[in-house]
Coordinates of C-alpha atoms and ligand atoms in Angstrom, one line a residue:
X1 CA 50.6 82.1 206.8
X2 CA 49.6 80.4 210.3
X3 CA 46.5 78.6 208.5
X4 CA 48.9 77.3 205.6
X5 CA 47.0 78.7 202.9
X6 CA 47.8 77.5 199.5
X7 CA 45.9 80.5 197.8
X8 CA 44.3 83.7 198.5
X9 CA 40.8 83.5 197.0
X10 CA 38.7 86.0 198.9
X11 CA 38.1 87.4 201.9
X12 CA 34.4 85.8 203.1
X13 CA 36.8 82.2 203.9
X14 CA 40.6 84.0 204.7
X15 CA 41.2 83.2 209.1
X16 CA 41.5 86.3 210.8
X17 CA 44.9 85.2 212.0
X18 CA 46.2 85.3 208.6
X19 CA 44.5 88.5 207.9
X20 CA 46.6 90.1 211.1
X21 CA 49.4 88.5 209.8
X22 CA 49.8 90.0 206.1
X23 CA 48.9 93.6 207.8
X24 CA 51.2 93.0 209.9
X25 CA 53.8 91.9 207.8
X26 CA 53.0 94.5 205.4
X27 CA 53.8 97.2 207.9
X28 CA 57.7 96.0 207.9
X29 CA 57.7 95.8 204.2
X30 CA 56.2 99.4 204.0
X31 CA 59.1 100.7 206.2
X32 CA 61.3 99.3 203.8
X33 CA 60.0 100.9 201.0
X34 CA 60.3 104.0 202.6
X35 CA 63.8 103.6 203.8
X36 CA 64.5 103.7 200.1
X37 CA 65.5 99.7 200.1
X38 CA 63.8 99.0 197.3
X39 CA 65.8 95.2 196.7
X40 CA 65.3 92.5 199.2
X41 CA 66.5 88.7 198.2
X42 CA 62.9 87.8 200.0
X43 CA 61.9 85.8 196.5
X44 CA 65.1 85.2 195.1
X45 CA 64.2 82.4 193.0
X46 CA 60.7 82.2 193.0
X47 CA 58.3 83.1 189.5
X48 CA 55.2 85.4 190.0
X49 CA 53.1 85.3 186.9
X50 CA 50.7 87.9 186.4
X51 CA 47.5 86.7 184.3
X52 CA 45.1 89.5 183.4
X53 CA 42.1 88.9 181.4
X54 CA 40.7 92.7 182.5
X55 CA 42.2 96.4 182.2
X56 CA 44.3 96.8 185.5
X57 CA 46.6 99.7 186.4
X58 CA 47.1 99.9 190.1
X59 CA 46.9 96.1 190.9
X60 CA 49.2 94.5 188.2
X61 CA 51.5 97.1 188.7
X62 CA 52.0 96.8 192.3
X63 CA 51.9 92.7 191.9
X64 CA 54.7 94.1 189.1
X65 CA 56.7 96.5 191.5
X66 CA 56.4 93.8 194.8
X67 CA 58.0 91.2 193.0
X68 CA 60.8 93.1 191.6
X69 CA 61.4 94.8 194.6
X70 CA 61.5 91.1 196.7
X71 CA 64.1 89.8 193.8
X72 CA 61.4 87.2 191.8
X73 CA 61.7 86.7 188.5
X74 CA 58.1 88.1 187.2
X75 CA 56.4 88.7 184.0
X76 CA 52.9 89.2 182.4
X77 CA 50.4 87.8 180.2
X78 CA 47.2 89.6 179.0
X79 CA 44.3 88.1 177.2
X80 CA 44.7 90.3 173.8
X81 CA 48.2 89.2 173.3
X82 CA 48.6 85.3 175.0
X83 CA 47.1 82.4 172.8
X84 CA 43.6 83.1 174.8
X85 CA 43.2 84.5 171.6
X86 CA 43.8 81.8 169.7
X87 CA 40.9 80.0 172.0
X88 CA 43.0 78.3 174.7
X89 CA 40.9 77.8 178.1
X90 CA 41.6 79.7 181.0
X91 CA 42.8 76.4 182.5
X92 CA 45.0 75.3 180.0
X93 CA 46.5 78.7 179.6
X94 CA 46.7 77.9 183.8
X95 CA 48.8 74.9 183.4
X96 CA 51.0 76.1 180.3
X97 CA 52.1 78.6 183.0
X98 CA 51.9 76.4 185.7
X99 CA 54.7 73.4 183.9
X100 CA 56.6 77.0 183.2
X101 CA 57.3 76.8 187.2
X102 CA 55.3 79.7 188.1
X103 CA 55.3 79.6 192.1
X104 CA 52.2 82.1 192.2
X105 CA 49.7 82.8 189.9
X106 CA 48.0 86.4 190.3
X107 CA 45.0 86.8 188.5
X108 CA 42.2 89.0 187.3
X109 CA 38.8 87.9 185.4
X110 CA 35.8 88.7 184.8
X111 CA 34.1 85.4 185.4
X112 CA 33.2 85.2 189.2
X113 CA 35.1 82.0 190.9
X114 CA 37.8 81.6 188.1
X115 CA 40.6 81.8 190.5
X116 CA 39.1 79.0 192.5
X117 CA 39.0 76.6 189.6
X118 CA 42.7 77.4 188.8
X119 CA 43.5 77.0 192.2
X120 CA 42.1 73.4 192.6
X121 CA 44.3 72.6 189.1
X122 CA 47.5 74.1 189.8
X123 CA 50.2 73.5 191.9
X124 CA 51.1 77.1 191.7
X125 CA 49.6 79.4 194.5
X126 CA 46.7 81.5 193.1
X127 CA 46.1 84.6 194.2
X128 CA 42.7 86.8 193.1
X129 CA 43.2 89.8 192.1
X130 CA 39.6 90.6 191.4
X131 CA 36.8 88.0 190.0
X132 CA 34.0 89.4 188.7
X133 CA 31.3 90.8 190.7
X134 CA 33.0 88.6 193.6
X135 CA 35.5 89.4 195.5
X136 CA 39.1 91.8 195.5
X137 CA 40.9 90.6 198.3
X138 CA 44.4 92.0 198.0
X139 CA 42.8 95.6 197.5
X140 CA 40.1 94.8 200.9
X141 CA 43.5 93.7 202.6
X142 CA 45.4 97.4 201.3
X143 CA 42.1 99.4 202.3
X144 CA 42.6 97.5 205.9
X145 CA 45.7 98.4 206.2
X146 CA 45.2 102.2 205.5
X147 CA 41.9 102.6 208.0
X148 CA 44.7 101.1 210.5
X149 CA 47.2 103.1 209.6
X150 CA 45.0 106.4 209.8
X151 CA 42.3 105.5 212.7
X152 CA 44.7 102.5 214.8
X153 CA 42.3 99.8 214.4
X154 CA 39.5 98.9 212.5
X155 CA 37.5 97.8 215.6
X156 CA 34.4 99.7 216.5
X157 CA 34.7 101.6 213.8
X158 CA 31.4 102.8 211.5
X159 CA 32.6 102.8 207.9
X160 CA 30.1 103.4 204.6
X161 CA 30.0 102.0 201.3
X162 CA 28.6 104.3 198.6
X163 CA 27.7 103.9 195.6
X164 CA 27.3 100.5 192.8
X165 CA 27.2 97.6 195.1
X166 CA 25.9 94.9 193.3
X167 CA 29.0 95.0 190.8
X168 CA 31.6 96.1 192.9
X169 CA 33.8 93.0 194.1
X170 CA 35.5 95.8 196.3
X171 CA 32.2 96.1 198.0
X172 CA 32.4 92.2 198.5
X173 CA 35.5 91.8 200.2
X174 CA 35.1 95.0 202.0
X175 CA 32.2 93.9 203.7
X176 CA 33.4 90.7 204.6
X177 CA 37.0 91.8 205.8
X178 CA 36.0 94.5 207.6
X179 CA 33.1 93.0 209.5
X180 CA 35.6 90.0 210.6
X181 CA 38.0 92.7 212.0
X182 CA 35.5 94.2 213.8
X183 CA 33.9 97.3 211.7
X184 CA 30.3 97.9 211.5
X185 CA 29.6 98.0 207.9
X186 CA 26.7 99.7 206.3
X187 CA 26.1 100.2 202.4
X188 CA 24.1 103.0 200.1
X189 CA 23.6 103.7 196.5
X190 CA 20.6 103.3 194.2
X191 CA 18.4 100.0 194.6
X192 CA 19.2 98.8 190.7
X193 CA 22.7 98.7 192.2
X194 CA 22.2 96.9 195.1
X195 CA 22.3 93.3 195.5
X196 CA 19.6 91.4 197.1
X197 CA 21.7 89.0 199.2
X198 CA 23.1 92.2 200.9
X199 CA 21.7 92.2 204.3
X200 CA 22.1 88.5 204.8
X201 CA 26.0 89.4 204.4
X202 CA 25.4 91.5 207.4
X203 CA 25.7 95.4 205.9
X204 CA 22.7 97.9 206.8
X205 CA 21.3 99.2 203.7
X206 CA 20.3 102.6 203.7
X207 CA 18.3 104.7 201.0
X208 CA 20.4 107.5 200.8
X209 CA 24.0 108.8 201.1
X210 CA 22.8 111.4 203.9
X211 CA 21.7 108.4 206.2
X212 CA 24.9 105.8 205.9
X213 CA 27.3 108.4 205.9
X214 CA 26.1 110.3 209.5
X215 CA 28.1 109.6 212.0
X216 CA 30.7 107.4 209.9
X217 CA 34.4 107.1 210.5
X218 CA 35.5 105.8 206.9
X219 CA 33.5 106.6 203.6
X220 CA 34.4 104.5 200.8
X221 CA 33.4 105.5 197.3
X222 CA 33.2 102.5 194.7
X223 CA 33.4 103.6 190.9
X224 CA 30.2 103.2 188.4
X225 CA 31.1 99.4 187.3
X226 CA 29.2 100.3 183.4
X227 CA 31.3 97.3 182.1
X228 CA 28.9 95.2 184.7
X229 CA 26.2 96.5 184.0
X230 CA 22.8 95.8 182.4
X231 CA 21.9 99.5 180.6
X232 CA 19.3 101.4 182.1
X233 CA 20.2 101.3 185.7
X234 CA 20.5 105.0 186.4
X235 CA 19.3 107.6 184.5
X236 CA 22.7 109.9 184.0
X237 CA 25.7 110.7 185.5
X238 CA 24.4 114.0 186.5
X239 CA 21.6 112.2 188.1
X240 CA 23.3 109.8 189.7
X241 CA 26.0 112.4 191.0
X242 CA 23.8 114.6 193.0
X243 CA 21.9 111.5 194.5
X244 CA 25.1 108.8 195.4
X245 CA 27.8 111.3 194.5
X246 CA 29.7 111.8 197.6
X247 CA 30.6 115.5 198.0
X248 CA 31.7 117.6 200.8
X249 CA 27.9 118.8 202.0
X250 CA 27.3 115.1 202.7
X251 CA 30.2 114.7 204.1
X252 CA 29.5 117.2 206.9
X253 CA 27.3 114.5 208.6
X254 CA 30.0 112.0 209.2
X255 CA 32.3 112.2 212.2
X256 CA 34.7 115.3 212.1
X257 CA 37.7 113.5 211.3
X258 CA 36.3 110.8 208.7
X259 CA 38.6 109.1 206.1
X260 CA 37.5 108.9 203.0
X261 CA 39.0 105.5 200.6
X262 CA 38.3 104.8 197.2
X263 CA 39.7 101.8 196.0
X264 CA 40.6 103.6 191.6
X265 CA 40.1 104.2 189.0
X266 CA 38.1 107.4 189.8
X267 CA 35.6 109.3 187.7
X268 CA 35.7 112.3 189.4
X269 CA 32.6 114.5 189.5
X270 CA 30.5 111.2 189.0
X271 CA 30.6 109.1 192.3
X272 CA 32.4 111.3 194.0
X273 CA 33.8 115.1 193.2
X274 CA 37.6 116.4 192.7
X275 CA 37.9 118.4 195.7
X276 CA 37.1 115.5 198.1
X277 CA 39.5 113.1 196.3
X278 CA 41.5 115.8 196.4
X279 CA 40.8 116.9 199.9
X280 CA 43.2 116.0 203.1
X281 CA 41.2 113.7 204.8
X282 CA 41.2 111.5 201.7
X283 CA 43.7 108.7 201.7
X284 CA 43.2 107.5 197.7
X285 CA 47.0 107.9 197.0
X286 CA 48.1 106.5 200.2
X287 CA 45.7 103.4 199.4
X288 CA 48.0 103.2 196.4
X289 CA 51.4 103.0 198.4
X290 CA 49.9 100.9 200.4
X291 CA 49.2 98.2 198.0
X292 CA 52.6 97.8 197.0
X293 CA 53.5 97.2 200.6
X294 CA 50.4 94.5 201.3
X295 CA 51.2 92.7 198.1
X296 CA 54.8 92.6 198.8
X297 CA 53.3 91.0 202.3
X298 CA 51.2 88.6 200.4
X299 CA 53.7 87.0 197.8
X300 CA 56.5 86.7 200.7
X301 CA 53.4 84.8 203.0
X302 CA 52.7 82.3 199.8
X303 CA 55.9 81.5 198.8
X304 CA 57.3 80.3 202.5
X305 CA 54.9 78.2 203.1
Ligands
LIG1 N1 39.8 98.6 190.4 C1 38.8 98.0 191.2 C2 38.4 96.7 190.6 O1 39.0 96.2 189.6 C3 37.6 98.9 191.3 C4 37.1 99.5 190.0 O2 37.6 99.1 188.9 O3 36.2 100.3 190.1 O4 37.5 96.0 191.0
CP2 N1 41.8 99.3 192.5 C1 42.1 98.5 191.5 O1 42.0 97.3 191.4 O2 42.6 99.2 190.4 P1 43.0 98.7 189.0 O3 41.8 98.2 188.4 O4 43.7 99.8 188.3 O5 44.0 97.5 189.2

């Protein structure tokens, strides 16, 4: 990457520059994909480990697919069956896989800033793959790349994020990406759910749904984060549907052509409702695609350096 990165920690501290540059990047390796070329020698030779300490389907996969697809050798750990069990540290579990030769660490857990202390104790590149409540960079960099794809730029544009803030690390890097590129970002769901440090991160915070999604160019949904939270937030699904859901009657108050992301897993008829996941102007599966494409974009970027 131009600013010679070692890792890929979050969003809030990633250069611009090297944010246009995996997007761009990414666009090549998504023609590729769709060419049907799915074998390029790009990491011939190089190990991607992937370490998961949380449920992941879309993310490890794609980390999964990229890597095969770019010729790596690759493989997995998980917390249930690796000797985490047996009560190894996250560290030295780090630098077991580290001495193995691993040339890029991917990993998910659900302590906040655990990729960053990896990253200062391996020599290994470390790439987050969602941190807690903190920060999801790889999938902020995929939901870039698919409001470019659909809307040409992210520039100017008005986009809303509905629904559990304060434990959504989408949210996170959302905010901060987009707002670098150039978005105005602005945020609603109920106030148990929204963090206090919110508007000092530069996103308007509205009261309800109706307000931040009038006038909006991309809606993003984030999923109810309930292993996050402290009980007693919201009354009930039900509840919380008909308030935050987001549904095609308050849809009808964004701009005619609005985009509507979610980053998965989905509970459908809870923070958002089948037909509009469903619906055309909704890009879910395409974010999907896409994040093979951006991750194939970020392990080729890490592993030149
Ligand atoms: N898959 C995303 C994450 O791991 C969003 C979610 O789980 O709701 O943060
Ligand atoms: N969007 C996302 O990170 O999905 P997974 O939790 O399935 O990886």
């Amino acid at each position: 990457m131009r600013s010679d990165k070692k890792d890929i920690l979050g969003l809030q501290e990633m250069p611009i520059a090297d944010i246009e540059e995996i997007l761009d990047t990414a666009i090549s390796m998504k023609k590729l994909l769709s060419s049907g070329t799915k074998r390029t020698p790009h990491l011939q030779g190089k190990t991607i480990l992937c370490l998961f300490y949380e449920d992941s389907t879309r993310t490890r996969l794609s980390f999964e697919l990229a890597s095969k697809y770019m010729s790596a050798n690759q493989a997995n750990i998980t917390a249930s069956g690796s000797s985490v069990s047996k009560g190894e540290t996250l560290l030295d579990t780090a630098r077991t896989i580290d001495v193995m030769g691993a040339d890029v660490i991917v990993i998910r857990h659900p302590m906040s800033g655990a990729p960053h202390m990896l990253a200062k104790n391996v020599g290994a590149s470390v790439v987050n793959a969602g941190d807690g409540m903190h920060e999801h960079p790889t999938q902020g960099l995929l939901d870039m790349f698919t409001i470019i794809e659909k809307k040409g730029s992210v520039e100017g544009l008005r986009v809303a994020i509905i629904g559990d803030v304060q434990h959504s690390r989408v949210a996170r890097s959302n905010i901060w990406g987009l707002q670098k590129m150039g978005a105005s970002v602005c945020v609603a769901g109920p106030p148990t759910m929204m963090p206090r440090e919110i508007e000092r991160i530069g996103a308007e915070v509205f009261d309800t749904v109706h307000e931040a999604v009038t006038d909006a160019d991309v809606v993003i949904g984030l999923r109810l984060q309930l292993e996050r939270q402290k009980q007693g937030l919201y009354p009930n699904a039900r509840e919380y549907s008909k308030f935050f859901g987001i549904d095609q009657n308050k849809l009808r108050l964004a701009k005619p052509d609005v985009l509507v992301l979610h980053p998965g897993p989905v509970n459908r008829g809870v923070e958002i409702t089948s037909d509009v996941v469903d619906a055309d102007y909704s890009a879910i599966n395409e974010q999907v695609t896409n994040g093979v494409a951006v991750r194939m974009s970020i392990l080729y970027h890490l592993t030149r350096r």
